[in-house]
Coordinates of C-alpha atoms and ligand atoms in Angstrom, one line a residue:
X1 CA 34.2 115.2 -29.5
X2 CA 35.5 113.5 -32.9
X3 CA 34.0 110.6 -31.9
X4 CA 30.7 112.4 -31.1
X5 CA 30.6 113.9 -34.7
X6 CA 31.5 110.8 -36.3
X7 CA 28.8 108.9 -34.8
X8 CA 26.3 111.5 -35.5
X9 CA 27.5 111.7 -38.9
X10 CA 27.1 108.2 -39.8
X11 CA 23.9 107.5 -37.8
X12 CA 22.8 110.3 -40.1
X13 CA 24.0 108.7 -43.3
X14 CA 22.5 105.3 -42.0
X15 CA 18.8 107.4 -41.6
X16 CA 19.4 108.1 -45.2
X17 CA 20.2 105.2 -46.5
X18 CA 17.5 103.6 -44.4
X19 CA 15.0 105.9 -46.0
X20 CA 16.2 105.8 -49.2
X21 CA 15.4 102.2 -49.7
X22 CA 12.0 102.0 -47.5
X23 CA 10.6 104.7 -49.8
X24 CA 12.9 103.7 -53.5
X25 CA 11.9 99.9 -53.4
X26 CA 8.6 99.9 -53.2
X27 CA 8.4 97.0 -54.6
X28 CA 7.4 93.3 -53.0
X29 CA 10.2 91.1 -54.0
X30 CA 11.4 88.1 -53.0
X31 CA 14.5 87.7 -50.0
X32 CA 17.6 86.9 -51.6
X33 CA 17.3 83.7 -49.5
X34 CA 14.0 83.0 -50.8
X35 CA 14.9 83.6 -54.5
X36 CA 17.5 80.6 -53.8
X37 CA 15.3 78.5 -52.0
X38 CA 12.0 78.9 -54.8
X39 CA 14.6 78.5 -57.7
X40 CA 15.9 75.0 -56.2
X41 CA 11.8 74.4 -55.8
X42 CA 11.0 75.2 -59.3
X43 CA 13.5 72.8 -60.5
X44 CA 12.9 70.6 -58.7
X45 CA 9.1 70.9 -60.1
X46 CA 10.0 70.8 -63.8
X47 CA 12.1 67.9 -63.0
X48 CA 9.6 65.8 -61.2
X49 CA 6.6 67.3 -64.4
X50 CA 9.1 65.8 -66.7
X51 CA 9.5 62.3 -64.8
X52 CA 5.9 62.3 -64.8
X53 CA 5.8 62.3 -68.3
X54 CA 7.8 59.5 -68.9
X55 CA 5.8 57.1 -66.6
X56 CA 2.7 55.1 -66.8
X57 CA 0.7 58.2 -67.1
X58 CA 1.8 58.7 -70.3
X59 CA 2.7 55.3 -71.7
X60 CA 1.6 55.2 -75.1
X61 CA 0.2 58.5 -75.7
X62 CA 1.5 60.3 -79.0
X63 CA 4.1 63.0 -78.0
X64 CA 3.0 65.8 -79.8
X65 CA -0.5 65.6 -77.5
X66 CA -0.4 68.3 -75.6
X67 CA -3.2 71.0 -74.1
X68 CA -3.0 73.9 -72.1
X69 CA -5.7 74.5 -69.4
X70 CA -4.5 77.1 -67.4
X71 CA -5.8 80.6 -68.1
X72 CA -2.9 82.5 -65.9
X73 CA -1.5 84.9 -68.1
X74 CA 2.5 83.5 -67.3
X75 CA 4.1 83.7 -70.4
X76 CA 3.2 87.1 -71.1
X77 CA 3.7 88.3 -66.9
X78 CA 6.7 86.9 -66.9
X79 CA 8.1 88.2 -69.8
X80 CA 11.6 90.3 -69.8
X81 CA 11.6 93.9 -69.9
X82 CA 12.6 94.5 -73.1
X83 CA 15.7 96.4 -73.4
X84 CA 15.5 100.3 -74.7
X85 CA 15.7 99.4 -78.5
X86 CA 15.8 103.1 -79.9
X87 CA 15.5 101.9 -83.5
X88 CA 12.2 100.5 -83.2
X89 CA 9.5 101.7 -81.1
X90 CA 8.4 98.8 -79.5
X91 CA 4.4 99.1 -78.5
X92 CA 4.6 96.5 -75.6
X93 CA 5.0 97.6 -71.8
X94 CA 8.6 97.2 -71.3
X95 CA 8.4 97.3 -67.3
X96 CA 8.7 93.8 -65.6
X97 CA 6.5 93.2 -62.2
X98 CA 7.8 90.4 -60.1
X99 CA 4.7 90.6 -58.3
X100 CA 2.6 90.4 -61.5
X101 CA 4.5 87.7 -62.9
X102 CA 4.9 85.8 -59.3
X103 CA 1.0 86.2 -59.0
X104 CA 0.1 84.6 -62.5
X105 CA 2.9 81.4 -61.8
X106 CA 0.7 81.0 -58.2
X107 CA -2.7 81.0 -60.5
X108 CA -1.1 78.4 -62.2
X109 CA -0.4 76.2 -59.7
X110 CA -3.3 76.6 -58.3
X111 CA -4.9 75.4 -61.5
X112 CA -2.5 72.1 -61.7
X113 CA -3.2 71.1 -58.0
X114 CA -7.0 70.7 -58.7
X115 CA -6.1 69.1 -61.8
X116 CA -4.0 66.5 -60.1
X117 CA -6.4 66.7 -57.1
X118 CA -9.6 65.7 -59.2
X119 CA -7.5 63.1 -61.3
X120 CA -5.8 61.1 -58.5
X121 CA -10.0 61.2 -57.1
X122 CA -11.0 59.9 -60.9
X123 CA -11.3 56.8 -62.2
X124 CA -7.5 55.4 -63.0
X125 CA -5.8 52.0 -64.3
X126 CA -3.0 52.2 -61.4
X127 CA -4.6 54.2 -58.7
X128 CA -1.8 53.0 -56.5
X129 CA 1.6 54.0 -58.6
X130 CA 0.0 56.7 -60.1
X131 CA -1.2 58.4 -56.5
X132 CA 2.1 58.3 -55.2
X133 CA 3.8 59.9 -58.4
X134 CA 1.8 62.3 -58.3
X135 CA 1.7 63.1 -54.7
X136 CA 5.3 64.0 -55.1
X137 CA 4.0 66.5 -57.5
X138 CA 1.2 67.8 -54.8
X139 CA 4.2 68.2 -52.4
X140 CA 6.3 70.0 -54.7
X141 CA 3.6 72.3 -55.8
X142 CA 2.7 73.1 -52.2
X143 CA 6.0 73.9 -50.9
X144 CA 6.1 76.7 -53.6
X145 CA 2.3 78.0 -53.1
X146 CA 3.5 77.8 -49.4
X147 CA 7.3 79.5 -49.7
X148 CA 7.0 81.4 -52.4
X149 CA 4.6 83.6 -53.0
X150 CA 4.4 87.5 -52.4
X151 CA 1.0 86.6 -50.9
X152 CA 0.3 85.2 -47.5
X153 CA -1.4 82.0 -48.4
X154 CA 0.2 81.0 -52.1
X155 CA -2.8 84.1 -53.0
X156 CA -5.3 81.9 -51.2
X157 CA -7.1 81.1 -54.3
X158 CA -11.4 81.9 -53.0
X159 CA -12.4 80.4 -55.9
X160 CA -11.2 77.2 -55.6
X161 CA -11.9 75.4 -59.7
X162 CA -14.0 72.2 -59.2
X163 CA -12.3 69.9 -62.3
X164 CA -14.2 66.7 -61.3
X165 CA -16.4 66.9 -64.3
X166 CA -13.4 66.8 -66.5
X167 CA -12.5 63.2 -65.8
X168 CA -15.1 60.2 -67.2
X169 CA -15.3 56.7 -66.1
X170 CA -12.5 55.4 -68.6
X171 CA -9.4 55.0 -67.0
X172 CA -8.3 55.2 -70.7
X173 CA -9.6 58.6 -71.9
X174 CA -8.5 60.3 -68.6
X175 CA -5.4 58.9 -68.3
X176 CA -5.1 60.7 -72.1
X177 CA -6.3 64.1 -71.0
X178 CA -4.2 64.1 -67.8
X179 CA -0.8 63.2 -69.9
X180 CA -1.9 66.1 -72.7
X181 CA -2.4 68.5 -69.5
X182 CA 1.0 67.6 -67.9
X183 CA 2.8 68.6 -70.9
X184 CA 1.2 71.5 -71.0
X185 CA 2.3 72.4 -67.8
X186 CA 5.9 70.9 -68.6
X187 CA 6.2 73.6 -70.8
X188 CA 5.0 76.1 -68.2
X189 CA 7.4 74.9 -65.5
X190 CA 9.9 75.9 -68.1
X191 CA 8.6 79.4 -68.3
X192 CA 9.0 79.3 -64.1
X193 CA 12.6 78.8 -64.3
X194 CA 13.4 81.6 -67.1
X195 CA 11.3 83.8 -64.8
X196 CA 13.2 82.8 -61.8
X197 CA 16.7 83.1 -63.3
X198 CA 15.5 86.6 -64.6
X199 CA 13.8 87.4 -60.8
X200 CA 17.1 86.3 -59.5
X201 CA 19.3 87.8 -61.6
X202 CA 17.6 90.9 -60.2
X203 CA 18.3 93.1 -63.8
X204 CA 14.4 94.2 -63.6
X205 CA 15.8 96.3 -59.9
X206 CA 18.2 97.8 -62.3
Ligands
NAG1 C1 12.3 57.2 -68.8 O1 12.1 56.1 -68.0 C2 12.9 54.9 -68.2 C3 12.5 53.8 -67.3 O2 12.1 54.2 -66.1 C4 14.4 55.3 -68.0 O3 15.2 54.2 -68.2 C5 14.7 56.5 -68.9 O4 16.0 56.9 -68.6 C6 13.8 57.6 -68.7 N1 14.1 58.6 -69.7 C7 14.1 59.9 -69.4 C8 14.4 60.8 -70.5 O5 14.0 60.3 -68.2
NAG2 C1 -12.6 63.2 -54.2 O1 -13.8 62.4 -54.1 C2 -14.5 62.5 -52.9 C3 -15.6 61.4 -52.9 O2 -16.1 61.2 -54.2 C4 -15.1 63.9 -52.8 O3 -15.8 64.0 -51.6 C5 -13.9 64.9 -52.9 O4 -14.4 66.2 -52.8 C6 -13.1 64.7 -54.1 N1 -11.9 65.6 -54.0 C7 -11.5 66.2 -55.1 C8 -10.3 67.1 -54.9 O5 -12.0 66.2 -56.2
NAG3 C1 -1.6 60.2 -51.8 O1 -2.1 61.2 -51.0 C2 -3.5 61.0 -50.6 C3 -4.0 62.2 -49.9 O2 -3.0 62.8 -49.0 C4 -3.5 59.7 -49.7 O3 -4.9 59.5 -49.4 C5 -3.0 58.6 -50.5 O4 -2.9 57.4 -49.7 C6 -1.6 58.9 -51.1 N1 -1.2 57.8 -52.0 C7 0.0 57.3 -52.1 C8 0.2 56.1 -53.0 O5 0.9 57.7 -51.4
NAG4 C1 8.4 75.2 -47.7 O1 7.2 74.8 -47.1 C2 7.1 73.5 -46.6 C3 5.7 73.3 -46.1 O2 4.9 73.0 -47.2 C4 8.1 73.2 -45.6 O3 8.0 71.9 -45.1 C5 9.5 73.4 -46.2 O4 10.5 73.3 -45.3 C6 9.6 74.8 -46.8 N1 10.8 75.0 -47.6 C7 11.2 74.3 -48.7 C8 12.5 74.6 -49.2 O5 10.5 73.5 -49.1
NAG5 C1 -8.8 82.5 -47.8 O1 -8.6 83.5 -46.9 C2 -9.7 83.9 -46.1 C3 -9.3 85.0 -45.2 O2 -8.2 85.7 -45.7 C4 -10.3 82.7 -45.4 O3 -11.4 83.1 -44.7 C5 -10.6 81.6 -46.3 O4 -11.0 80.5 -45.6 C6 -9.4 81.2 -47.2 N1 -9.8 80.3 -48.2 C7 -9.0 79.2 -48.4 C8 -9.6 78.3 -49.5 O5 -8.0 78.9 -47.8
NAG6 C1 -19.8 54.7 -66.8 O1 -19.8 54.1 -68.1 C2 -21.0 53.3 -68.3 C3 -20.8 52.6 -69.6 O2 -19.5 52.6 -70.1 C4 -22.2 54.2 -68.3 O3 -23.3 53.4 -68.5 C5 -22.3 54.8 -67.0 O4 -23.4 55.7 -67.0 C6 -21.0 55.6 -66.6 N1 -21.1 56.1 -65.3 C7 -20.9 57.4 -65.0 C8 -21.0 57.7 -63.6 O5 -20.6 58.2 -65.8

């Protein structure tokens, strides 16, 4: 008979607790397991972004050339919640959305596969050692649209952006733009992995 109570009792408390996070986490998230794997992804990413920049793509190209593309709203999506500051009253949201900021980094690399897509199709010096640098990139960038994403799909970007009018027929001038694009997006792949150490640090579930 003890043993009857106790198992009702704590199939009861399990019921609870079962309910209390289907209905008190709301919230997609990403699996603990997943938050490991995409973090290893993403720096993986910034690490092959910043190889990239110090190959023939950007031989010779003045360093402080840079120029951002991508209209995802990262930086500010992915920014912290702020913690309660009581002596000023801070006007920004102060919530954090994993979603929101999960759904902006897959805009983004959205964005830099067509870019490398339409490049690697344009007219370049080295089609050859430039194709397979940057395929590593492509295969990078598609593990994470593919793994880590709150959306089936990487988001499944309808509008797919059409960048082949962005490239001339001097190997020159786009080898130029792509470089100033890539370190643009170096700097974003940056703003990946504070997000991810923030996602996984999991202080915006607190
Ligand atoms: C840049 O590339 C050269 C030659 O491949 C290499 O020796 C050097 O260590 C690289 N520098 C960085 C910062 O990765
Ligand atoms: C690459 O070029 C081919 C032939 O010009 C074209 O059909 C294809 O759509 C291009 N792909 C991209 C990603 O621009
Ligand atoms: C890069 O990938 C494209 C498309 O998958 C392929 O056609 C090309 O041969 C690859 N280039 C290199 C150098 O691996
Ligand atoms: C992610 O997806 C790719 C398919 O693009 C798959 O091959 C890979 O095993 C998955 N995991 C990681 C860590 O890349
Ligand atoms: C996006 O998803 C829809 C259905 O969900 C599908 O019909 C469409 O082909 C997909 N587009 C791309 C580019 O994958
Ligand atoms: C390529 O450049 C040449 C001259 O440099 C120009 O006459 C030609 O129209 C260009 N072709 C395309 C497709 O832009």
């Amino acid at each position: 008979m003890a043993v009857f109570n106790l198992y009702f009792a704590s199939c009861a408390l399990l019921l609870i607790l079962s309910w209390r996070t289907s209905t008190g986490l709301p919230v997609p998230s990403l699996s603990t397991e997943k938050c490991e794997e995409c973090s290893s992804l993403f720096k993986s990413l910034q690490l092959d972004i910043k190889g990239l920049l110090n190959s023939s793509v950007c031989h010779g190209i003045p360093t402080a050339d840079m120029e951002m593309t991508s209209t995802a709203e990262t930086v500010q999506a992915c920014a912290p919640a702020l913690t309660q500051n009581p002596g000023c009253n801070a006007p920004r949201s102060s919530s954090f959305s994993e979603s929101e900021c999960l759904r902006n980094i897959m805009k983004d690399l959205a964005h830099y596969t067509a870019v490398i897509e339409s490049y690697r199709n344009s007219t370049i010096r080295d089609p050859e050692g430039e194709a397979a640098l940057l395929n590593t990139t492509l295969g990078i960038i598609h593990s994470l649209r593919k793994n880590c994403s709150l959306m089936p799909d990487g988001g499944n970007d309808t509008s797919k952006e059409d960048l082949a009018h962005t490239w001339g027929n001097d190997s020159f001038s786009n080898r130029q733009k792509m470089c100033k694009m890539m370190r643009a997006f170096h700097v974003r792949t940056i703003t990946f992995n504070r997000a991810m150490g923030y996602i996984s640090s999991g202080d915006h579930r607190k």
